[in-house]
Amino acid sequence: MRGVEALEFFLENWHSKMREFENFCEFDALVEYHFGSDTKVYNAPVAVEKYFERKITFNGIEDINEFLPEDVEFDPESGNLYIKRNLFEIKIAPKIC
């Protein structure tokens, strides 16, 4: 599943872990950033705009900026969200506890 549909399904599955604000929702996540053979793991809040472009923003991570939902894939087996581009891949796994 890709794009806005994937983002919506992901948010619906993890709704209980979301903190709701007026214009965005936020959740704590384990973020894996793979660039070539280099891998970095972050513990960081992730924000998703509720309206308009639905941008995904990573708070407190300098290496990663923001992405549009067209860039995302949802894996229903693991419940994780992925952003894949030519040079890198980002895995977003919401924290359960």
Coordinates of C-alpha atoms in Angstrom, one line a residue:
M1 CA 0.0 0.0 0.0
R2 CA 1.4 3.4 -1.0
G3 CA 0.8 7.1 -0.8
V4 CA -2.0 8.9 1.1
E5 CA -4.0 5.6 1.5
A6 CA -1.0 4.0 3.2
L7 CA -0.6 7.0 5.5
E8 CA -4.3 7.0 6.5
F9 CA -4.2 3.2 7.2
F10 CA -1.1 3.6 9.3
L11 CA -2.6 6.4 11.4
E12 CA -5.8 4.5 11.8
N13 CA -3.9 1.4 13.1
W14 CA -1.9 3.4 15.6
H15 CA -4.5 5.9 16.6
S16 CA -4.3 5.0 20.3
K17 CA -0.6 6.0 20.3
M18 CA -1.2 9.4 18.8
R19 CA -1.2 12.8 20.5
E20 CA -3.8 14.9 18.8
F21 CA -3.3 18.6 18.2
E22 CA -5.3 21.1 16.2
N23 CA -3.4 20.8 12.9
F24 CA -1.3 17.7 13.4
C25 CA -1.0 14.4 15.3
E26 CA 2.3 13.2 16.8
F27 CA 3.6 9.9 18.1
D28 CA 6.9 8.6 19.5
A29 CA 8.8 6.3 17.1
L30 CA 11.9 4.4 16.5
V31 CA 13.2 5.7 13.2
E32 CA 15.8 3.8 11.2
Y33 CA 17.6 5.8 8.5
H34 CA 19.5 3.7 5.9
F35 CA 21.8 5.6 3.5
G36 CA 23.9 3.3 1.5
S37 CA 25.7 1.0 4.0
D38 CA 25.3 3.5 6.8
T39 CA 22.4 3.0 9.3
K40 CA 21.3 5.4 12.1
V41 CA 18.6 4.7 14.6
Y42 CA 16.7 7.5 16.4
N43 CA 14.2 7.7 19.1
A44 CA 12.1 10.7 18.1
P45 CA 8.7 12.2 17.8
V46 CA 7.1 12.1 14.4
A47 CA 4.4 14.6 13.4
V48 CA 1.8 14.3 10.6
E49 CA -0.2 17.2 9.3
K50 CA -4.0 16.6 9.5
Y51 CA -4.8 18.7 6.5
F52 CA -3.5 20.0 3.2
E53 CA -0.3 18.3 2.2
R54 CA -0.2 15.8 5.1
K55 CA 3.6 16.3 5.5
I56 CA 5.5 13.9 7.8
T57 CA 8.0 15.7 9.9
F58 CA 10.8 14.2 12.1
N59 CA 11.4 16.3 15.2
G60 CA 15.0 16.6 16.5
I61 CA 16.7 14.6 13.6
E62 CA 19.0 16.8 11.5
D63 CA 19.7 14.1 8.9
I64 CA 16.0 13.7 8.0
N65 CA 13.7 16.6 7.0
E66 CA 10.0 16.3 6.0
F67 CA 8.2 14.1 3.4
L68 CA 4.9 14.1 1.6
P69 CA 2.6 11.0 1.8
E70 CA 3.3 10.1 -1.8
D71 CA 6.7 8.9 -0.6
V72 CA 5.4 6.4 1.9
E73 CA 4.6 2.7 2.0
F74 CA 2.8 0.8 4.7
D75 CA 3.6 -2.8 5.6
P76 CA 0.5 -4.3 7.2
E77 CA 2.4 -7.3 8.6
S78 CA 4.7 -5.3 10.7
G79 CA 2.6 -2.1 11.1
N80 CA 5.6 0.0 10.1
L81 CA 5.7 2.9 7.6
Y82 CA 8.5 3.2 5.1
I83 CA 9.9 6.1 3.0
K84 CA 12.0 4.8 0.2
R85 CA 13.9 6.8 -2.3
N86 CA 16.8 6.0 -4.6
L87 CA 19.6 6.7 -2.1
F88 CA 18.0 6.0 1.2
E89 CA 15.2 4.3 3.2
I90 CA 13.5 5.3 6.4
K91 CA 11.6 2.9 8.6
I92 CA 9.1 4.4 11.1
A93 CA 8.0 2.1 13.9
P94 CA 5.7 3.6 16.6
K95 CA 6.8 2.9 20.1
I96 CA 4.4 0.5 21.8
C97 CA 5.0 1.5 25.4

